[in-house]
Amino acid sequence: MGNTKSINKLKNLVPLILLYYFSISEIDTHFENYFEILSFNLQLIIIFFWILKSPSILGNGHIFFAGLINDVVLGFPLGISSLTYLLVSFSATYTKNMTVHTTIISDWFTFMIAIIFSNCIFYMLATNFSSISTSITEMSYNTFFTLLFFPFFWLFFTFYNSQIIGRHNA
C-alpha cells in the first residue's frame, strides 16, 4: 500500500521535475544551435497546462523559483523569467476559474494571449533594465514555435494526466 502511494506521488512530481529540468538545462538554446530560428519555451507550456488542469501539482512558489533558476542559468536579471512564468500561471488560473470545460482550442487561444502578453513584458523589462541584446524577431520566433508546439504537448500531457496519473481533465 505504501509503495503505490510513493509511486503515485512520484507520478505527480514529473511535471515539477520537468519544469526544474528545463529551467536548468537551457534546452531551447540547444535547438537554436541546429536550427537558427527554432526556439520555444517549454516551461511556459508546462506551467500553463498543469496550472489549468491540476494546479495542486505546481505551486506559484515552485514557478517563481524555477524562474529564478532560469534567470541565473541564462544570465538574465533576477526576476524577469519569474514574472513571465507567474503571468502565464495567473492567466491559466483565471481561465480555469472562468470556464467550465476547456478544450484544446480554448486552451490554445488563452495560451496565445498569455504568452504574447508575458513575452511583451519580458522584452520590455529585458531591454529597459539590462544590457541583454534581445530582438523582437527572436521573441517572435520563440512565441510562434511555442504556440506551434503547444497542441502536441497539450495532447501528451492530457494523455499523461488521464492514463498515468489517473485524473481526467478538470
Coordinates of N, CA, C and O in Angstrom, one line a residue:
M1 N 0.8 -1.2 0.0 CA 0.0 0.0 0.0 C 0.9 1.3 0.0 O 0.6 2.2 -0.7
G2 N 1.9 1.3 0.8 CA 2.8 2.4 0.9 C 3.6 2.6 -0.4 O 3.9 3.7 -0.7
N3 N 3.9 1.5 -1.0 CA 4.7 1.5 -2.3 C 3.9 2.2 -3.4 O 4.4 3.0 -4.1
T4 N 2.6 1.9 -3.5 CA 1.8 2.5 -4.6 C 1.6 4.0 -4.3 O 1.5 4.8 -5.2
K5 N 1.5 4.3 -3.0 CA 1.4 5.7 -2.6 C 2.6 6.5 -3.0 O 2.5 7.6 -3.5
S6 N 3.8 5.9 -2.8 CA 5.0 6.6 -3.2 C 5.1 6.7 -4.8 O 5.6 7.7 -5.3
I7 N 4.7 5.7 -5.5 CA 4.7 5.7 -6.9 C 3.8 6.8 -7.5 O 4.1 7.6 -8.4
N8 N 2.6 6.9 -6.8 CA 1.6 8.0 -7.2 C 2.2 9.4 -7.0 O 2.0 10.3 -7.8
K9 N 2.9 9.5 -5.8 CA 3.5 10.8 -5.6 C 4.5 11.2 -6.6 O 4.7 12.3 -7.0
L10 N 5.3 10.2 -7.0 CA 6.4 10.4 -8.0 C 5.8 10.7 -9.3 O 6.3 11.6 -10.0
K11 N 4.7 10.1 -9.7 CA 4.0 10.4 -10.9 C 3.5 11.9 -10.9 O 3.5 12.5 -11.9
N12 N 3.0 12.3 -9.8 CA 2.6 13.7 -9.6 C 3.7 14.7 -9.7 O 3.5 15.9 -10.1
L13 N 4.9 14.3 -9.4 CA 6.1 15.2 -9.4 C 6.7 15.3 -10.7 O 7.5 16.2 -10.9
V14 N 6.4 14.5 -11.7 CA 7.0 14.6 -13.0 C 6.9 16.0 -13.6 O 7.9 16.5 -14.1
P15 N 5.7 16.6 -13.7 CA 5.7 18.0 -14.3 C 6.6 19.0 -13.5 O 7.2 19.8 -14.2
L16 N 6.7 18.9 -12.2 CA 7.5 19.7 -11.4 C 9.0 19.5 -11.7 O 9.8 20.4 -11.9
I17 N 9.3 18.2 -11.8 CA 10.7 17.9 -12.2 C 11.1 18.4 -13.6 O 12.2 18.9 -13.8
L18 N 10.1 18.2 -14.5 CA 10.4 18.7 -15.9 C 10.5 20.2 -15.9 O 11.4 20.8 -16.6
L19 N 9.7 20.9 -15.1 CA 9.9 22.4 -15.0 C 11.2 22.8 -14.6 O 11.9 23.7 -15.2
Y20 N 11.7 22.2 -13.5 CA 13.0 22.5 -13.0 C 14.1 22.1 -14.0 O 15.1 22.8 -14.2
Y21 N 14.0 20.9 -14.6 CA 15.0 20.4 -15.5 C 15.1 21.4 -16.7 O 16.2 21.7 -17.1
F22 N 14.0 21.8 -17.3 CA 14.1 22.7 -18.4 C 14.5 24.1 -18.0 O 15.1 24.8 -18.8
S23 N 14.3 24.5 -16.8 CA 14.9 25.8 -16.3 C 16.4 25.7 -16.1 O 17.0 26.7 -16.3
I24 N 16.9 24.6 -15.8 CA 18.3 24.4 -15.6 C 19.1 24.1 -16.9 O 20.2 24.6 -17.1
S25 N 18.4 23.4 -17.8 CA 19.2 22.8 -18.9 C 19.4 23.7 -20.1 O 20.2 23.4 -21.0
E26 N 18.7 24.8 -20.3 CA 18.8 25.6 -21.5 C 18.5 24.8 -22.8 O 19.1 25.0 -23.8
I27 N 17.5 24.0 -22.7 CA 17.2 23.1 -23.8 C 16.8 23.8 -25.1 O 17.1 23.4 -26.2
D28 N 16.1 24.9 -24.9 CA 15.7 25.7 -26.1 C 16.8 26.3 -26.9 O 16.8 26.5 -28.1
T29 N 17.9 26.6 -26.2 CA 19.1 27.2 -26.8 C 19.8 26.1 -27.6 O 20.5 26.4 -28.5
H30 N 19.7 24.9 -27.2 CA 20.4 23.8 -27.9 C 19.7 23.6 -29.3 O 20.4 23.3 -30.3
F31 N 18.4 23.8 -29.4 CA 17.8 23.7 -30.7 C 18.2 24.9 -31.6 O 18.3 24.7 -32.8
E32 N 18.5 26.0 -31.0 CA 18.9 27.2 -31.8 C 20.3 26.9 -32.5 O 20.6 27.5 -33.5
N33 N 21.1 26.0 -31.9 CA 22.4 25.7 -32.4 C 22.2 24.9 -33.7 O 23.1 25.0 -34.6
Y34 N 21.1 24.1 -33.8 CA 20.9 23.3 -35.0 C 20.1 24.1 -36.1 O 20.4 24.0 -37.3
F35 N 19.0 24.7 -35.6 CA 18.2 25.5 -36.5 C 18.1 26.9 -36.0 O 17.7 27.1 -34.8
E36 N 18.5 27.8 -36.8 CA 18.7 29.2 -36.3 C 17.5 29.8 -35.7 O 17.6 30.6 -34.7
I37 N 16.3 29.5 -36.2 CA 15.1 30.2 -35.7 C 14.3 29.3 -34.8 O 13.3 29.8 -34.2
L38 N 14.7 28.1 -34.6 CA 13.9 27.2 -33.7 C 14.2 27.5 -32.2 O 15.2 27.1 -31.7
S39 N 13.3 28.1 -31.6 CA 13.4 28.4 -30.2 C 12.0 28.4 -29.6 O 11.1 29.0 -30.1
F40 N 11.8 27.6 -28.6 CA 10.5 27.6 -27.9 C 10.6 27.5 -26.4 O 11.7 27.1 -25.9
N41 N 9.6 27.9 -25.7 CA 9.7 27.9 -24.3 C 8.8 26.8 -23.7 O 7.6 27.1 -23.5
L42 N 9.4 25.7 -23.4 CA 8.6 24.5 -22.9 C 8.1 24.8 -21.5 O 7.1 24.3 -21.1
Q43 N 8.9 25.6 -20.7 CA 8.4 25.9 -19.4 C 7.1 26.6 -19.3 O 6.2 26.2 -18.5
L44 N 6.8 27.5 -20.3 CA 5.5 28.2 -20.3 C 4.4 27.2 -20.6 O 3.3 27.3 -20.1
I45 N 4.7 26.2 -21.5 CA 3.6 25.2 -21.8 C 3.4 24.4 -20.6 O 2.2 24.1 -20.3
I46 N 4.4 23.9 -19.9 CA 4.2 23.1 -18.7 C 3.4 23.9 -17.7 O 2.5 23.4 -17.1
I47 N 3.8 25.1 -17.4 CA 3.1 25.9 -16.4 C 1.7 26.1 -16.8 O 0.8 25.9 -15.9
F48 N 1.4 26.5 -18.0 CA 0.0 26.8 -18.4 C -0.8 25.5 -18.3 O -1.9 25.6 -17.7
F49 N -0.4 24.4 -18.8 CA -1.2 23.2 -18.8 C -1.4 22.7 -17.4 O -2.6 22.4 -17.1
W50 N -0.4 22.6 -16.6 CA -0.6 22.0 -15.3 C -1.3 22.9 -14.3 O -2.0 22.4 -13.4
I51 N -1.2 24.2 -14.4 CA -2.0 25.1 -13.6 C -3.4 25.0 -14.0 O -4.3 25.0 -13.2
L52 N -3.7 24.9 -15.3 CA -5.0 24.8 -15.8 C -5.7 23.5 -15.5 O -6.9 23.4 -15.1
K53 N -5.0 22.4 -15.6 CA -5.6 21.1 -15.4 C -5.5 20.5 -14.0 O -6.4 19.8 -13.5
S54 N -4.4 20.8 -13.3 CA -4.1 20.2 -12.0 C -3.2 21.1 -11.2 O -2.0 20.9 -11.1
P55 N -3.8 22.2 -10.7 CA -3.0 23.3 -10.0 C -2.3 22.8 -8.8 O -1.3 23.5 -8.3
S56 N -2.7 21.7 -8.2 CA -2.0 21.2 -7.0 C -0.6 20.7 -7.3 O 0.2 20.5 -6.3
I57 N -0.3 20.3 -8.5 CA 1.0 19.8 -8.8 C 2.1 20.9 -8.8 O 3.1 20.7 -8.3
L58 N 1.8 22.0 -9.5 CA 2.7 23.1 -9.5 C 2.2 24.2 -8.6 O 1.0 24.6 -8.7
G59 N 3.0 24.8 -7.8 CA 2.6 25.9 -6.9 C 3.3 27.1 -7.4 O 4.3 27.1 -8.1
N60 N 2.8 28.3 -7.1 CA 3.4 29.5 -7.5 C 4.8 29.7 -6.9 O 5.6 30.4 -7.6
G61 N 5.1 29.2 -5.8 CA 6.4 29.2 -5.2 C 7.4 28.5 -6.1 O 8.5 28.9 -6.3
H62 N 7.0 27.3 -6.5 CA 7.9 26.5 -7.4 C 8.1 27.2 -8.8 O 9.2 27.2 -9.3
I63 N 7.0 27.8 -9.3 CA 7.1 28.5 -10.5 C 8.0 29.7 -10.4 O 8.9 29.9 -11.3
F64 N 7.9 30.5 -9.3 CA 8.8 31.6 -9.1 C 10.3 31.1 -9.0 O 11.2 31.7 -9.6
F65 N 10.5 30.1 -8.2 CA 11.9 29.6 -8.0 C 12.5 29.1 -9.3 O 13.6 29.3 -9.6
A66 N 11.7 28.4 -10.1 CA 12.1 27.9 -11.4 C 12.5 29.1 -12.3 O 13.5 29.0 -13.1
G67 N 11.8 30.1 -12.2 CA 12.1 31.3 -13.0 C 13.4 32.0 -12.5 O 14.2 32.4 -13.3
L68 N 13.7 32.0 -11.2 CA 14.9 32.5 -10.7 C 16.1 31.6 -11.2 O 17.2 32.1 -11.6
I69 N 15.9 30.3 -11.2 CA 17.0 29.4 -11.7 C 17.2 29.7 -13.1 O 18.4 29.7 -13.6
N70 N 16.2 29.8 -13.9 CA 16.3 30.1 -15.3 C 17.1 31.4 -15.6 O 17.9 31.5 -16.4
D71 N 16.8 32.4 -14.7 CA 17.5 33.7 -14.9 C 19.0 33.6 -14.6 O 19.8 34.1 -15.3
V72 N 19.3 32.8 -13.6 CA 20.7 32.6 -13.2 C 21.4 31.8 -14.3 O 22.5 32.2 -14.8
V73 N 20.8 30.8 -14.8 CA 21.4 30.0 -15.9 C 21.6 30.8 -17.2 O 22.7 30.7 -17.8
L74 N 20.6 31.5 -17.6 CA 20.7 32.3 -18.8 C 21.3 33.7 -18.7 O 21.6 34.3 -19.7
G75 N 21.6 34.1 -17.5 CA 22.2 35.4 -17.3 C 21.3 36.6 -17.4 O 21.7 37.7 -17.6
F76 N 20.0 36.4 -17.1 CA 19.0 37.4 -17.1 C 19.0 38.1 -15.8 O 19.4 37.5 -14.8
P77 N 18.6 39.3 -15.7 CA 18.4 39.9 -14.4 C 17.4 39.1 -13.5 O 16.4 38.7 -14.1
L78 N 17.6 39.0 -12.3 CA 16.8 38.1 -11.4 C 15.3 38.6 -11.4 O 15.1 39.8 -11.2
G79 N 14.4 37.8 -11.7 CA 13.0 38.0 -11.6 C 12.3 38.2 -12.9 O 11.1 38.1 -12.9
I80 N 13.0 38.4 -14.0 CA 12.3 38.6 -15.3 C 11.6 37.3 -15.7 O 10.4 37.3 -16.0
S81 N 12.3 36.2 -15.6 CA 11.6 34.9 -16.0 C 10.5 34.5 -15.0 O 9.5 34.0 -15.4
S82 N 10.8 34.8 -13.7 CA 9.8 34.5 -12.7 C 8.5 35.3 -13.0 O 7.4 34.8 -12.9
L83 N 8.6 36.6 -13.3 CA 7.5 37.4 -13.6 C 6.7 36.8 -14.8 O 5.5 36.7 -14.9
T84 N 7.5 36.4 -15.9 CA 6.9 35.9 -17.1 C 6.2 34.6 -16.7 O 5.0 34.4 -17.2
Y85 N 6.8 33.7 -16.0 CA 6.2 32.4 -15.6 C 4.9 32.7 -14.7 O 3.9 32.0 -14.9
L86 N 5.0 33.6 -13.8 CA 3.8 33.9 -13.0 C 2.7 34.5 -13.7 O 1.5 34.2 -13.5
L87 N 3.0 35.4 -14.7 CA 1.9 35.9 -15.6 C 1.2 34.8 -16.3 O -0.1 34.8 -16.4
V88 N 1.9 33.8 -16.8 CA 1.3 32.7 -17.5 C 0.5 31.8 -16.5 O -0.6 31.4 -16.8
S89 N 1.0 31.7 -15.3 CA 0.3 30.9 -14.3 C -1.0 31.6 -13.9 O -2.0 30.9 -13.7
F90 N -0.9 32.9 -13.7 CA -2.1 33.6 -13.3 C -3.2 33.6 -14.4 O -4.4 33.6 -14.1
S91 N -2.8 33.7 -15.7 CA -3.7 33.6 -16.7 C -4.4 32.2 -16.8 O -5.6 32.1 -17.1
A92 N -3.6 31.2 -16.5 CA -4.2 29.8 -16.5 C -5.1 29.7 -15.3 O -6.2 29.1 -15.5
T93 N -4.8 30.3 -14.2 CA -5.7 30.2 -13.1 C -7.0 31.0 -13.4 O -8.1 30.5 -13.0
Y94 N -6.9 32.1 -14.0 CA -8.1 32.9 -14.4 C -8.9 32.1 -15.4 O -10.2 32.0 -15.2
T95 N -8.3 31.5 -16.3 CA -9.0 30.7 -17.3 C -9.7 29.5 -16.6 O -10.9 29.2 -17.0
K96 N -9.0 28.8 -15.7 CA -9.6 27.7 -15.0 C -10.8 28.1 -14.2 O -11.8 27.4 -14.2
N97 N -10.8 29.3 -13.6 CA -11.9 29.8 -12.8 C -13.1 30.3 -13.6 O -14.2 30.3 -13.1
M98 N -12.8 30.7 -14.8 CA -13.9 31.3 -15.6 C -14.5 30.3 -16.6 O -15.6 30.6 -17.2
T99 N -13.9 29.1 -16.8 CA -14.5 28.2 -17.7 C -15.0 26.9 -17.0 O -14.4 26.5 -16.0
V100 N -16.0 26.3 -17.6 CA -16.5 25.1 -17.0 C -15.7 23.9 -17.6 O -15.2 23.0 -16.8
H101 N -15.6 23.8 -18.9 CA -14.9 22.7 -19.5 C -14.0 23.3 -20.6 O -14.5 24.0 -21.5
T102 N -12.7 23.0 -20.6 CA -11.8 23.5 -21.6 C -11.6 22.5 -22.6 O -11.7 21.3 -22.4
T103 N -11.2 23.0 -23.8 CA -10.9 22.2 -24.9 C -9.5 22.6 -25.4 O -9.0 23.7 -25.0
I104 N -8.9 21.9 -26.3 CA -7.6 22.3 -26.8 C -7.7 23.6 -27.6 O -6.7 24.4 -27.4
I105 N -8.7 24.0 -28.2 CA -8.9 25.2 -28.9 C -8.9 26.4 -27.9 O -8.2 27.4 -28.1
S106 N -9.8 26.2 -26.9 CA -9.9 27.3 -25.9 C -8.6 27.5 -25.1 O -8.2 28.6 -24.8
D107 N -7.9 26.4 -24.8 CA -6.7 26.5 -24.1 C -5.6 27.1 -25.0 O -4.8 27.9 -24.5
W108 N -5.6 26.8 -26.3 CA -4.6 27.3 -27.2 C -4.8 28.8 -27.3 O -3.8 29.6 -27.4
F109 N -6.1 29.2 -27.5 CA -6.3 30.7 -27.6 C -5.9 31.5 -26.4 O -5.3 32.5 -26.5
T110 N -6.3 31.0 -25.2 CA -5.9 31.7 -24.0 C -4.4 31.6 -23.7 O -3.8 32.6 -23.2
F111 N -3.8 30.5 -24.1 CA -2.3 30.4 -24.0 C -1.7 31.4 -24.9 O -0.7 32.1 -24.6
M112 N -2.2 31.6 -26.1 CA -1.7 32.6 -27.1 C -1.7 34.0 -26.5 O -0.7 34.7 -26.5
I113 N -2.8 34.4 -25.9 CA -2.9 35.7 -25.2 C -1.9 35.8 -24.1 O -1.2 36.8 -24.0
A114 N -1.8 34.8 -23.3 CA -0.9 34.8 -22.1 C 0.5 34.9 -22.5 O 1.3 35.7 -22.0
I115 N 0.9 34.1 -23.5 CA 2.3 34.1 -23.9 C 2.7 35.4 -24.7 O 3.8 35.9 -24.5
I116 N 1.8 35.9 -25.5 CA 2.1 37.2 -26.1 C 2.3 38.3 -25.1 O 3.2 39.1 -25.1
F117 N 1.4 38.4 -24.1 CA 1.5 39.4 -23.1 C 2.8 39.2 -22.2 O 3.5 40.1 -22.0
S118 N 3.0 38.0 -21.8 CA 4.2 37.7 -21.0 C 5.5 38.0 -21.7 O 6.5 38.5 -21.2
N119 N 5.6 37.6 -23.0 CA 6.8 37.9 -23.8 C 7.0 39.4 -24.0 O 8.1 39.9 -24.1
C120 N 5.9 40.1 -24.2 CA 6.0 41.6 -24.3 C 6.6 42.2 -23.0 O 7.4 43.1 -23.1
I121 N 6.1 41.7 -21.9 CA 6.6 42.2 -20.6 C 8.1 41.8 -20.5 O 8.9 42.6 -20.0
F122 N 8.4 40.6 -20.9 CA 9.8 40.1 -20.8 C 10.7 41.0 -21.6 O 11.7 41.4 -21.2
Y123 N 10.2 41.3 -22.9 CA 11.0 42.1 -23.8 C 11.2 43.5 -23.3 O 12.3 44.0 -23.3
M124 N 10.2 44.1 -22.8 CA 10.2 45.4 -22.2 C 11.2 45.5 -21.0 O 12.0 46.4 -21.0
L125 N 11.1 44.5 -20.1 CA 12.0 44.6 -18.9 C 13.4 44.3 -19.3 O 14.3 44.9 -18.8
A126 N 13.6 43.3 -20.2 CA 15.0 43.0 -20.6 C 15.7 44.1 -21.4 O 16.9 44.3 -21.2
T127 N 15.0 44.8 -22.2 CA 15.6 45.9 -23.0 C 15.8 47.1 -22.1 O 16.7 47.9 -22.3
N128 N 14.9 47.4 -21.2 CA 14.9 48.6 -20.4 C 15.8 48.6 -19.2 O 16.3 49.6 -18.7
F129 N 15.9 47.4 -18.6 CA 16.6 47.3 -17.3 C 17.8 46.3 -17.4 O 18.3 45.9 -16.3
S130 N 18.3 46.0 -18.5 CA 19.5 45.2 -18.6 C 20.2 45.5 -19.9 O 19.7 46.2 -20.8
S131 N 21.4 44.9 -20.1 CA 22.2 45.1 -21.3 C 22.1 43.9 -22.2 O 22.9 43.7 -23.1
I132 N 21.0 43.1 -22.0 CA 20.8 41.9 -22.9 C 20.3 42.3 -24.2 O 19.4 43.1 -24.4
S133 N 21.0 41.7 -25.2 CA 20.5 42.0 -26.6 C 19.5 41.0 -27.0 O 19.7 39.9 -27.4
T134 N 18.2 41.5 -27.0 CA 17.1 40.7 -27.4 C 16.4 41.4 -28.5 O 16.1 42.6 -28.4
S135 N 16.1 40.7 -29.6 CA 15.4 41.3 -30.7 C 14.0 40.9 -30.7 O 13.6 39.8 -30.3
I136 N 13.2 41.7 -31.3 CA 11.8 41.4 -31.5 C 11.6 40.1 -32.4 O 10.7 39.3 -32.2
T137 N 12.5 40.0 -33.3 CA 12.4 38.9 -34.2 C 12.7 37.6 -33.5 O 11.9 36.6 -33.7
E138 N 13.6 37.5 -32.6 CA 13.9 36.3 -31.8 C 12.7 36.0 -30.9 O 12.3 34.9 -30.8
M139 N 12.1 37.1 -30.3 CA 11.0 36.9 -29.4 C 9.8 36.4 -30.3 O 9.0 35.5 -29.8
S140 N 9.6 36.9 -31.5 CA 8.5 36.4 -32.3 C 8.7 35.0 -32.7 O 7.7 34.2 -32.7
Y141 N 9.9 34.6 -33.1 CA 10.1 33.2 -33.4 C 9.8 32.3 -32.2 O 9.2 31.2 -32.3
N142 N 10.3 32.7 -31.0 CA 10.1 31.9 -29.8 C 8.6 31.8 -29.5 O 8.1 30.7 -29.2
T143 N 7.8 32.9 -29.7 CA 6.4 32.9 -29.4 C 5.7 32.0 -30.5 O 4.9 31.2 -30.1
F144 N 6.1 32.1 -31.7 CA 5.5 31.3 -32.8 C 5.7 29.8 -32.5 O 4.7 29.0 -32.6
F145 N 6.9 29.4 -32.3 CA 7.2 28.0 -32.1 C 6.6 27.4 -30.8 O 6.2 26.3 -30.7
T146 N 6.6 28.3 -29.8 CA 5.9 27.8 -28.5 C 4.4 27.6 -28.8 O 3.9 26.6 -28.3
L147 N 3.8 28.5 -29.5 CA 2.4 28.3 -29.9 C 2.2 27.1 -30.8 O 1.2 26.4 -30.7
L148 N 3.1 26.9 -31.7 CA 3.0 25.8 -32.7 C 3.1 24.4 -31.9 O 2.4 23.5 -32.3
F149 N 4.0 24.3 -31.0 CA 4.2 23.1 -30.3 C 3.2 22.8 -29.1 O 3.1 21.7 -28.6
F150 N 2.4 23.9 -28.8 CA 1.5 23.7 -27.7 C 0.5 22.6 -27.9 O 0.3 21.8 -26.9
P151 N -0.1 22.4 -29.0 CA -1.1 21.3 -29.1 C -0.5 19.9 -29.0 O -1.1 19.0 -28.4
F152 N 0.7 19.7 -29.4 CA 1.4 18.4 -29.3 C 1.6 18.1 -27.8 O 1.4 17.0 -27.3
F153 N 2.1 19.1 -27.1 CA 2.4 18.9 -25.6 C 1.1 18.8 -24.9 O 1.0 18.1 -23.9
W154 N 0.1 19.6 -25.3 CA -1.2 19.5 -24.7 C -1.8 18.1 -24.8 O -2.3 17.5 -23.8
L155 N -1.7 17.5 -25.9 CA -2.2 16.1 -26.1 C -1.3 15.1 -25.3 O -1.9 14.2 -24.6
F156 N 0.0 15.3 -25.3 CA 0.8 14.4 -24.5 C 0.6 14.5 -23.0 O 0.4 13.5 -22.3
F157 N 0.4 15.8 -22.5 CA 0.2 16.0 -21.1 C -1.2 15.5 -20.7 O -1.4 15.0 -19.6
T158 N -2.2 15.7 -21.6 CA -3.5 15.2 -21.3 C -3.5 13.7 -21.2 O -4.1 13.1 -20.3
F159 N -2.8 13.0 -22.1 CA -2.7 11.5 -22.0 C -2.0 11.2 -20.7 O -2.4 10.3 -20.0
Y160 N -0.9 11.8 -20.4 CA -0.2 11.5 -19.1 C -1.1 11.8 -17.9 O -1.1 10.9 -17.0
N161 N -1.8 12.8 -17.9 CA -2.7 13.2 -16.8 C -3.8 12.2 -16.7 O -4.2 11.8 -15.5
S162 N -4.4 11.7 -17.7 CA -5.5 10.8 -17.6 C -5.1 9.3 -17.5 O -5.7 8.5 -16.7
Q163 N -4.0 8.9 -18.2 CA -3.7 7.5 -18.2 C -2.6 7.1 -17.1 O -2.8 6.1 -16.5
I164 N -1.7 8.0 -16.9 CA -0.6 7.7 -16.0 C -1.0 8.1 -14.6 O -0.9 7.3 -13.6
I165 N -1.4 9.3 -14.4 CA -1.8 9.8 -13.1 C -3.2 9.3 -12.7 O -3.4 9.0 -11.6
G166 N -4.1 9.3 -13.7 CA -5.4 8.8 -13.5 C -6.4 9.8 -13.2 O -7.5 9.6 -12.7
R167 N -6.1 11.1 -13.6 CA -7.1 12.2 -13.4 C -7.6 12.5 -14.8 O -7.0 12.3 -15.8
H168 N -8.8 13.0 -14.8 CA -9.5 13.4 -16.0 C -9.4 14.9 -16.0 O -9.3 15.6 -15.0
N169 N -9.6 15.5 -17.2 CA -9.5 17.0 -17.3 C -10.5 17.6 -16.5 O -11.7 17.2 -16.4
A170 N -10.1 18.7 -15.8 CA -11.0 19.4 -15.0 C -11.8 20.4 -15.8 O -11.5 20.8 -16.8

